């Protein structure tokens, strides 16, 4: 039977804190807001909710037949969104993050696989992007698509990891195509945005970044494409995840 390890590390000592095993190749993960559980997705559509202290499986689910690249809890921790390669986003209610989750909706409208997703600050709206560079909005309470873009103009997102949208349209330098930026993360204080690209670079911009001529700083540490970037709480550090080099780099924000 196949097992894959998930490792929780200590950012100060740079050492593993917990090592968990899941039954299938892992693809993505996210912590609940309280930090007590860790949701882990697989390449087969299965995903698990683990106790973040001991790795015990609290519940397990299957959302479609394909890999799941994006998963996130809402700001109040009462909803979780699961973005699959089958082009759908599955919504579950989780009033108690350690209890059984109940399906409440399915976002249907993308014509390619889901790449990124974010909840609004009130948890009522979900934004998503897909492999064919669509940027769509959804009612997070039932999965209905919101087709009026003007209604979304003043919606404040709790996180911003989608690589498309007006607040981040300036992150695309001249000559980049839709595949060149793999990941994005806005800082918690909403002053900075960091991107990961196909050229081994971690790029730092001011947020919002709406000007295509915006200045940025680039940093090289990975030997190949960078697949993910995230700010730590406090915004003083950034973690980047390499692809072919299979490395994690911790950056200080000065």
PDB file of C-alpha atoms in Angstrom:
ATOM      1  CA  UNK A   1       0.000   0.000   0.000  1.00  0.00           C
ATOM      2  CA  UNK A   2       1.235   3.475  -0.938  1.00  0.00           C
ATOM      3  CA  UNK A   3       1.917   5.995   1.798  1.00  0.00           C
ATOM      4  CA  UNK A   4       3.209   9.531   1.491  1.00  0.00           C
ATOM      5  CA  UNK A   5       4.566  11.640   4.306  1.00  0.00           C
ATOM      6  CA  UNK A   6       3.391  15.129   5.220  1.00  0.00           C
ATOM      7  CA  UNK A   7       5.919  17.054   7.331  1.00  0.00           C
ATOM      8  CA  UNK A   8       5.186  19.943   9.687  1.00  0.00           C
ATOM      9  CA  UNK A   9       8.330  21.966  10.258  1.00  0.00           C
ATOM     10  CA  UNK A  10       9.518  24.489  12.825  1.00  0.00           C
ATOM     11  CA  UNK A  11      10.270  27.815  11.096  1.00  0.00           C
ATOM     12  CA  UNK A  12      12.809  28.855  13.725  1.00  0.00           C
ATOM     13  CA  UNK A  13      14.860  25.668  14.036  1.00  0.00           C
ATOM     14  CA  UNK A  14      14.269  24.505  10.429  1.00  0.00           C
ATOM     15  CA  UNK A  15      13.598  20.985  11.656  1.00  0.00           C
ATOM     16  CA  UNK A  16      10.580  18.665  11.286  1.00  0.00           C
ATOM     17  CA  UNK A  17       8.061  19.045  14.085  1.00  0.00           C
ATOM     18  CA  UNK A  18       5.583  16.345  13.053  1.00  0.00           C
ATOM     19  CA  UNK A  19       5.674  13.702  10.316  1.00  0.00           C
ATOM     20  CA  UNK A  20       2.323  12.283   9.175  1.00  0.00           C
ATOM     21  CA  UNK A  21       1.484   9.537   6.684  1.00  0.00           C
ATOM     22  CA  UNK A  22      -1.422   9.561   4.235  1.00  0.00           C
ATOM     23  CA  UNK A  23      -2.489   6.653   2.090  1.00  0.00           C
ATOM     24  CA  UNK A  24      -2.183   8.305  -1.342  1.00  0.00           C
ATOM     25  CA  UNK A  25       0.230  10.781  -2.991  1.00  0.00           C
ATOM     26  CA  UNK A  26      -0.448  14.152  -1.369  1.00  0.00           C
ATOM     27  CA  UNK A  27      -1.101  17.228  -3.503  1.00  0.00           C
ATOM     28  CA  UNK A  28      -2.189  20.213  -1.371  1.00  0.00           C
ATOM     29  CA  UNK A  29      -3.042  21.074   2.223  1.00  0.00           C
ATOM     30  CA  UNK A  30      -4.383  23.804   4.484  1.00  0.00           C
ATOM     31  CA  UNK A  31      -4.774  24.400   8.211  1.00  0.00           C
ATOM     32  CA  UNK A  32      -8.047  25.340   9.846  1.00  0.00           C
ATOM     33  CA  UNK A  33      -8.087  28.864  11.271  1.00  0.00           C
ATOM     34  CA  UNK A  34      -7.738  27.516  14.800  1.00  0.00           C
ATOM     35  CA  UNK A  35      -4.802  25.367  13.706  1.00  0.00           C
ATOM     36  CA  UNK A  36      -6.134  22.201  15.305  1.00  0.00           C
ATOM     37  CA  UNK A  37      -6.708  20.318  12.035  1.00  0.00           C
ATOM     38  CA  UNK A  38      -4.889  19.928   8.741  1.00  0.00           C
ATOM     39  CA  UNK A  39      -6.796  19.122   5.545  1.00  0.00           C
ATOM     40  CA  UNK A  40      -4.678  17.161   3.037  1.00  0.00           C
ATOM     41  CA  UNK A  41      -5.661  16.408  -0.568  1.00  0.00           C
ATOM     42  CA  UNK A  42      -4.437  13.696  -2.920  1.00  0.00           C
ATOM     43  CA  UNK A  43      -3.875  13.069  -6.627  1.00  0.00           C
ATOM     44  CA  UNK A  44      -6.863  10.718  -6.694  1.00  0.00           C
ATOM     45  CA  UNK A  45      -9.660  13.003  -5.467  1.00  0.00           C
ATOM     46  CA  UNK A  46      -9.490  11.769  -1.897  1.00  0.00           C
ATOM     47  CA  UNK A  47      -8.789  14.128   0.999  1.00  0.00           C
ATOM     48  CA  UNK A  48      -8.460  13.808   4.732  1.00  0.00           C
ATOM     49  CA  UNK A  49      -8.873  15.945   7.825  1.00  0.00           C
ATOM     50  CA  UNK A  50      -6.039  15.206  10.259  1.00  0.00           C
ATOM     51  CA  UNK A  51      -5.400  16.185  13.847  1.00  0.00           C
ATOM     52  CA  UNK A  52      -2.514  18.636  13.394  1.00  0.00           C
ATOM     53  CA  UNK A  53      -0.778  17.476  16.580  1.00  0.00           C
ATOM     54  CA  UNK A  54      -0.690  13.715  16.074  1.00  0.00           C
ATOM     55  CA  UNK A  55      -1.742  13.095  12.461  1.00  0.00           C
ATOM     56  CA  UNK A  56      -4.773  10.971  13.341  1.00  0.00           C
ATOM     57  CA  UNK A  57      -7.399  10.925  10.578  1.00  0.00           C
ATOM     58  CA  UNK A  58     -10.557  12.606  11.881  1.00  0.00           C
ATOM     59  CA  UNK A  59     -12.575  12.168   8.659  1.00  0.00           C
ATOM     60  CA  UNK A  60     -12.047  11.365   4.977  1.00  0.00           C
ATOM     61  CA  UNK A  61     -13.801  12.344   1.744  1.00  0.00           C
ATOM     62  CA  UNK A  62     -13.680  11.930  -2.025  1.00  0.00           C
ATOM     63  CA  UNK A  63     -14.411  14.922  -4.246  1.00  0.00           C
ATOM     64  CA  UNK A  64     -14.297  13.759  -7.852  1.00  0.00           C
ATOM     65  CA  UNK A  65     -11.927  11.299  -9.542  1.00  0.00           C
ATOM     66  CA  UNK A  66      -8.944  13.582 -10.158  1.00  0.00           C
ATOM     67  CA  UNK A  67      -6.243  15.403  -8.229  1.00  0.00           C
ATOM     68  CA  UNK A  68      -7.082  18.331  -5.965  1.00  0.00           C
ATOM     69  CA  UNK A  69      -4.770  21.337  -6.285  1.00  0.00           C
ATOM     70  CA  UNK A  70      -6.569  23.906  -4.110  1.00  0.00           C
ATOM     71  CA  UNK A  71      -8.237  23.690  -0.709  1.00  0.00           C
ATOM     72  CA  UNK A  72      -9.091  26.363   1.846  1.00  0.00           C
ATOM     73  CA  UNK A  73     -11.202  27.032   4.925  1.00  0.00           C
ATOM     74  CA  UNK A  74     -13.405  30.126   5.082  1.00  0.00           C
ATOM     75  CA  UNK A  75     -12.362  32.882   7.540  1.00  0.00           C
ATOM     76  CA  UNK A  76     -14.907  31.725  10.134  1.00  0.00           C
ATOM     77  CA  UNK A  77     -13.844  28.091   9.684  1.00  0.00           C
ATOM     78  CA  UNK A  78     -17.394  26.954   8.925  1.00  0.00           C
ATOM     79  CA  UNK A  79     -16.899  26.152   5.228  1.00  0.00           C
ATOM     80  CA  UNK A  80     -14.174  24.396   3.269  1.00  0.00           C
ATOM     81  CA  UNK A  81     -13.733  24.672  -0.512  1.00  0.00           C
ATOM     82  CA  UNK A  82     -12.045  21.913  -2.513  1.00  0.00           C
ATOM     83  CA  UNK A  83     -10.868  22.703  -6.077  1.00  0.00           C
ATOM     84  CA  UNK A  84     -10.429  19.675  -8.334  1.00  0.00           C
ATOM     85  CA  UNK A  85      -8.926  18.813 -11.720  1.00  0.00           C
ATOM     86  CA  UNK A  86     -12.416  17.741 -12.789  1.00  0.00           C
ATOM     87  CA  UNK A  87     -13.197  21.498 -13.164  1.00  0.00           C
ATOM     88  CA  UNK A  88     -15.451  21.670 -10.091  1.00  0.00           C
ATOM     89  CA  UNK A  89     -15.168  23.245  -6.648  1.00  0.00           C
ATOM     90  CA  UNK A  90     -16.817  21.212  -3.890  1.00  0.00           C
ATOM     91  CA  UNK A  91     -18.170  23.067  -0.844  1.00  0.00           C
ATOM     92  CA  UNK A  92     -18.603  21.487   2.579  1.00  0.00           C
ATOM     93  CA  UNK A  93     -20.058  22.803   5.814  1.00  0.00           C
ATOM     94  CA  UNK A  94     -17.806  22.231   8.827  1.00  0.00           C
ATOM     95  CA  UNK A  95     -19.417  23.841  11.868  1.00  0.00           C
ATOM     96  CA  UNK A  96     -17.052  21.701  13.945  1.00  0.00           C
ATOM     97  CA  UNK A  97     -13.743  21.258  12.090  1.00  0.00           C
ATOM     98  CA  UNK A  98     -13.071  18.036  13.983  1.00  0.00           C
ATOM     99  CA  UNK A  99     -16.466  16.463  13.176  1.00  0.00           C
ATOM    100  CA  UNK A 100     -18.003  15.133   9.959  1.00  0.00           C
ATOM    101  CA  UNK A 101     -18.237  17.645   7.085  1.00  0.00           C
ATOM    102  CA  UNK A 102     -21.463  17.950   5.056  1.00  0.00           C
ATOM    103  CA  UNK A 103     -21.620  18.835   1.334  1.00  0.00           C
ATOM    104  CA  UNK A 104     -23.521  22.075   0.672  1.00  0.00           C
ATOM    105  CA  UNK A 105     -22.805  22.843  -2.976  1.00  0.00           C
ATOM    106  CA  UNK A 106     -20.725  22.375  -6.097  1.00  0.00           C
ATOM    107  CA  UNK A 107     -19.370  25.243  -8.213  1.00  0.00           C
ATOM    108  CA  UNK A 108     -19.986  24.366 -11.871  1.00  0.00           C
ATOM    109  CA  UNK A 109     -18.831  26.703 -14.623  1.00  0.00           C
ATOM    110  CA  UNK A 110     -15.096  26.375 -15.201  1.00  0.00           C
ATOM    111  CA  UNK A 111     -13.976  24.673 -18.398  1.00  0.00           C
ATOM    112  CA  UNK A 112     -10.577  23.636 -17.036  1.00  0.00           C
ATOM    113  CA  UNK A 113      -9.020  22.429 -13.776  1.00  0.00           C
ATOM    114  CA  UNK A 114      -9.095  24.606 -10.657  1.00  0.00           C
ATOM    115  CA  UNK A 115      -5.745  26.204  -9.798  1.00  0.00           C
ATOM    116  CA  UNK A 116      -6.395  28.647  -6.929  1.00  0.00           C
ATOM    117  CA  UNK A 117      -9.248  29.796  -4.692  1.00  0.00           C
ATOM    118  CA  UNK A 118      -9.931  32.432  -2.031  1.00  0.00           C
ATOM    119  CA  UNK A 119     -12.808  33.314   0.306  1.00  0.00           C
ATOM    120  CA  UNK A 120     -14.056  36.829   0.931  1.00  0.00           C
ATOM    121  CA  UNK A 121     -13.605  38.268   4.415  1.00  0.00           C
ATOM    122  CA  UNK A 122     -17.223  37.535   5.326  1.00  0.00           C
ATOM    123  CA  UNK A 123     -16.952  33.992   3.910  1.00  0.00           C
ATOM    124  CA  UNK A 124     -19.918  34.503   1.576  1.00  0.00           C
ATOM    125  CA  UNK A 125     -18.019  34.790  -1.728  1.00  0.00           C
ATOM    126  CA  UNK A 126     -15.431  32.512  -3.321  1.00  0.00           C
ATOM    127  CA  UNK A 127     -13.097  33.471  -6.163  1.00  0.00           C
ATOM    128  CA  UNK A 128     -11.372  30.848  -8.307  1.00  0.00           C
ATOM    129  CA  UNK A 129      -8.999  30.583 -11.242  1.00  0.00           C
ATOM    130  CA  UNK A 130      -8.547  27.690 -13.640  1.00  0.00           C
ATOM    131  CA  UNK A 131      -6.054  26.172 -16.052  1.00  0.00           C
ATOM    132  CA  UNK A 132      -7.499  28.104 -18.997  1.00  0.00           C
ATOM    133  CA  UNK A 133      -7.061  31.427 -17.122  1.00  0.00           C
ATOM    134  CA  UNK A 134     -10.684  32.008 -16.160  1.00  0.00           C
ATOM    135  CA  UNK A 135     -11.371  34.079 -13.041  1.00  0.00           C
ATOM    136  CA  UNK A 136     -14.842  33.396 -11.624  1.00  0.00           C
ATOM    137  CA  UNK A 137     -16.855  34.251  -8.503  1.00  0.00           C
ATOM    138  CA  UNK A 138     -19.283  32.069  -6.542  1.00  0.00           C
ATOM    139  CA  UNK A 139     -21.810  32.190  -3.730  1.00  0.00           C
ATOM    140  CA  UNK A 140     -19.917  30.238  -1.060  1.00  0.00           C
ATOM    141  CA  UNK A 141     -23.115  29.201   0.698  1.00  0.00           C
ATOM    142  CA  UNK A 142     -24.450  27.089  -2.183  1.00  0.00           C
ATOM    143  CA  UNK A 143     -22.012  27.118  -5.126  1.00  0.00           C
ATOM    144  CA  UNK A 144     -24.064  29.336  -7.459  1.00  0.00           C
ATOM    145  CA  UNK A 145     -21.983  31.386  -9.889  1.00  0.00           C
ATOM    146  CA  UNK A 146     -22.009  35.183  -9.503  1.00  0.00           C
ATOM    147  CA  UNK A 147     -21.995  36.535 -13.047  1.00  0.00           C
ATOM    148  CA  UNK A 148     -22.083  40.273 -12.332  1.00  0.00           C
ATOM    149  CA  UNK A 149     -18.473  41.407 -12.050  1.00  0.00           C
ATOM    150  CA  UNK A 150     -19.478  44.891 -10.906  1.00  0.00           C
ATOM    151  CA  UNK A 151     -21.072  43.355  -7.807  1.00  0.00           C
ATOM    152  CA  UNK A 152     -17.651  41.923  -6.916  1.00  0.00           C
ATOM    153  CA  UNK A 153     -15.765  45.209  -7.307  1.00  0.00           C
ATOM    154  CA  UNK A 154     -15.882  46.141  -3.622  1.00  0.00           C
ATOM    155  CA  UNK A 155     -15.701  42.618  -2.164  1.00  0.00           C
ATOM    156  CA  UNK A 156     -12.677  42.275   0.117  1.00  0.00           C
ATOM    157  CA  UNK A 157     -10.950  38.914  -0.048  1.00  0.00           C
ATOM    158  CA  UNK A 158      -9.653  37.340   3.163  1.00  0.00           C
ATOM    159  CA  UNK A 159      -6.689  35.906   1.264  1.00  0.00           C
ATOM    160  CA  UNK A 160      -5.440  36.499  -2.256  1.00  0.00           C
ATOM    161  CA  UNK A 161      -3.757  33.538  -3.934  1.00  0.00           C
ATOM    162  CA  UNK A 162      -5.476  33.714  -7.336  1.00  0.00           C
ATOM    163  CA  UNK A 163      -3.033  34.837 -10.019  1.00  0.00           C
ATOM    164  CA  UNK A 164      -5.724  36.815 -11.861  1.00  0.00           C
ATOM    165  CA  UNK A 165      -7.859  39.815 -10.914  1.00  0.00           C
ATOM    166  CA  UNK A 166      -7.640  43.593 -10.993  1.00  0.00           C
ATOM    167  CA  UNK A 167      -5.635  43.937  -7.717  1.00  0.00           C
ATOM    168  CA  UNK A 168      -2.837  41.764  -9.170  1.00  0.00           C
ATOM    169  CA  UNK A 169      -2.991  42.453 -12.912  1.00  0.00           C
ATOM    170  CA  UNK A 170       0.387  44.206 -12.715  1.00  0.00           C
ATOM    171  CA  UNK A 171       2.295  41.063 -11.652  1.00  0.00           C
ATOM    172  CA  UNK A 172       2.534  39.889 -15.274  1.00  0.00           C
ATOM    173  CA  UNK A 173       5.704  41.305 -16.886  1.00  0.00           C
ATOM    174  CA  UNK A 174       5.817  41.863 -20.629  1.00  0.00           C
ATOM    175  CA  UNK A 175       6.551  38.562 -22.384  1.00  0.00           C
ATOM    176  CA  UNK A 176       5.069  36.299 -19.698  1.00  0.00           C
ATOM    177  CA  UNK A 177       2.306  33.919 -20.738  1.00  0.00           C
ATOM    178  CA  UNK A 178      -0.383  32.386 -18.541  1.00  0.00           C
ATOM    179  CA  UNK A 179       1.780  29.446 -17.498  1.00  0.00           C
ATOM    180  CA  UNK A 180       4.793  31.447 -16.284  1.00  0.00           C
ATOM    181  CA  UNK A 181       3.432  32.484 -12.870  1.00  0.00           C
ATOM    182  CA  UNK A 182       2.610  29.417 -10.793  1.00  0.00           C
ATOM    183  CA  UNK A 183       1.542  30.904  -7.468  1.00  0.00           C
ATOM    184  CA  UNK A 184       0.830  34.156  -5.664  1.00  0.00           C
ATOM    185  CA  UNK A 185       0.245  35.244  -2.085  1.00  0.00           C
ATOM    186  CA  UNK A 186      -0.787  38.602  -0.626  1.00  0.00           C
ATOM    187  CA  UNK A 187       0.657  39.556   2.740  1.00  0.00           C
ATOM    188  CA  UNK A 188      -1.666  39.586   5.750  1.00  0.00           C
ATOM    189  CA  UNK A 189      -1.328  43.372   6.113  1.00  0.00           C
ATOM    190  CA  UNK A 190      -2.249  43.768   2.402  1.00  0.00           C
ATOM    191  CA  UNK A 191       0.880  45.770   1.603  1.00  0.00           C
ATOM    192  CA  UNK A 192       2.860  43.205  -0.436  1.00  0.00           C
ATOM    193  CA  UNK A 193       2.281  40.391  -2.899  1.00  0.00           C
ATOM    194  CA  UNK A 194       4.785  37.654  -3.743  1.00  0.00           C
ATOM    195  CA  UNK A 195       4.784  35.444  -6.839  1.00  0.00           C
ATOM    196  CA  UNK A 196       6.496  32.201  -7.878  1.00  0.00           C
ATOM    197  CA  UNK A 197       7.426  31.715 -11.517  1.00  0.00           C
ATOM    198  CA  UNK A 198       8.707  29.170 -14.009  1.00  0.00           C
ATOM    199  CA  UNK A 199      12.175  30.717 -14.077  1.00  0.00           C
ATOM    200  CA  UNK A 200      13.166  29.812 -10.519  1.00  0.00           C
ATOM    201  CA  UNK A 201      12.378  33.295  -9.193  1.00  0.00           C
ATOM    202  CA  UNK A 202      10.464  34.604  -6.199  1.00  0.00           C
ATOM    203  CA  UNK A 203       9.154  38.085  -7.043  1.00  0.00           C
ATOM    204  CA  UNK A 204       7.993  40.737  -4.584  1.00  0.00           C
ATOM    205  CA  UNK A 205       5.567  43.553  -5.500  1.00  0.00           C
ATOM    206  CA  UNK A 206       3.654  46.195  -3.589  1.00  0.00           C
ATOM    207  CA  UNK A 207      -0.068  45.491  -3.210  1.00  0.00           C
ATOM    208  CA  UNK A 208      -2.355  46.316  -4.857  1.00  0.00           C
ATOM    209  CA  UNK A 209      -0.435  45.818  -8.077  1.00  0.00           C
ATOM    210  CA  UNK A 210      -2.647  47.148 -10.870  1.00  0.00           C
ATOM    211  CA  UNK A 211      -0.032  48.843 -13.056  1.00  0.00           C
ATOM    212  CA  UNK A 212       1.583  46.691 -15.788  1.00  0.00           C
ATOM    213  CA  UNK A 213       4.720  48.819 -15.428  1.00  0.00           C
ATOM    214  CA  UNK A 214       4.959  48.247 -11.667  1.00  0.00           C
ATOM    215  CA  UNK A 215       8.432  47.779 -10.215  1.00  0.00           C
ATOM    216  CA  UNK A 216       9.339  44.585  -8.374  1.00  0.00           C
ATOM    217  CA  UNK A 217      12.271  42.769  -6.810  1.00  0.00           C
ATOM    218  CA  UNK A 218      13.282  39.250  -7.866  1.00  0.00           C
ATOM    219  CA  UNK A 219      15.181  36.700  -5.790  1.00  0.00           C
ATOM    220  CA  UNK A 220      16.837  33.510  -6.976  1.00  0.00           C
ATOM    221  CA  UNK A 221      17.379  30.461  -4.809  1.00  0.00           C
ATOM    222  CA  UNK A 222      15.655  27.620  -6.624  1.00  0.00           C
ATOM    223  CA  UNK A 223      17.338  25.796  -9.489  1.00  0.00           C
ATOM    224  CA  UNK A 224      14.096  25.293 -11.414  1.00  0.00           C
ATOM    225  CA  UNK A 225      10.463  26.419 -11.403  1.00  0.00           C
ATOM    226  CA  UNK A 226       8.888  27.540  -8.116  1.00  0.00           C
ATOM    227  CA  UNK A 227       5.503  25.960  -7.420  1.00  0.00           C
ATOM    228  CA  UNK A 228       4.189  27.757  -4.323  1.00  0.00           C
ATOM    229  CA  UNK A 229       4.804  30.809  -2.108  1.00  0.00           C
ATOM    230  CA  UNK A 230       3.236  31.840   1.203  1.00  0.00           C
ATOM    231  CA  UNK A 231       3.713  34.586   3.790  1.00  0.00           C
ATOM    232  CA  UNK A 232       4.001  33.460   7.398  1.00  0.00           C
ATOM    233  CA  UNK A 233       1.891  35.170  10.037  1.00  0.00           C
ATOM    234  CA  UNK A 234       3.481  38.546  10.758  1.00  0.00           C
ATOM    235  CA  UNK A 235       4.620  38.956   7.122  1.00  0.00           C
ATOM    236  CA  UNK A 236       8.295  38.950   8.099  1.00  0.00           C
ATOM    237  CA  UNK A 237       9.037  35.666   6.352  1.00  0.00           C
ATOM    238  CA  UNK A 238       8.093  33.920   3.104  1.00  0.00           C
ATOM    239  CA  UNK A 239       8.306  30.224   2.264  1.00  0.00           C
ATOM    240  CA  UNK A 240       8.750  29.072  -1.323  1.00  0.00           C
ATOM    241  CA  UNK A 241       8.433  25.523  -2.617  1.00  0.00           C
ATOM    242  CA  UNK A 242      10.554  24.303  -5.501  1.00  0.00           C
ATOM    243  CA  UNK A 243       9.443  21.874  -8.176  1.00  0.00           C
ATOM    244  CA  UNK A 244      12.257  19.854  -9.697  1.00  0.00           C
ATOM    245  CA  UNK A 245      14.728  20.812  -6.954  1.00  0.00           C
ATOM    246  CA  UNK A 246      12.274  19.572  -4.256  1.00  0.00           C
ATOM    247  CA  UNK A 247      13.441  22.250  -1.834  1.00  0.00           C
ATOM    248  CA  UNK A 248      11.771  24.651   0.584  1.00  0.00           C
ATOM    249  CA  UNK A 249      13.401  28.062   1.024  1.00  0.00           C
ATOM    250  CA  UNK A 250      12.674  30.462   3.881  1.00  0.00           C
ATOM    251  CA  UNK A 251      13.080  34.155   2.997  1.00  0.00           C
ATOM    252  CA  UNK A 252      13.263  37.148   5.321  1.00  0.00           C
ATOM    253  CA  UNK A 253      11.271  40.262   4.374  1.00  0.00           C
ATOM    254  CA  UNK A 254      13.285  43.395   5.148  1.00  0.00           C
TER     255      UNK A 254
END
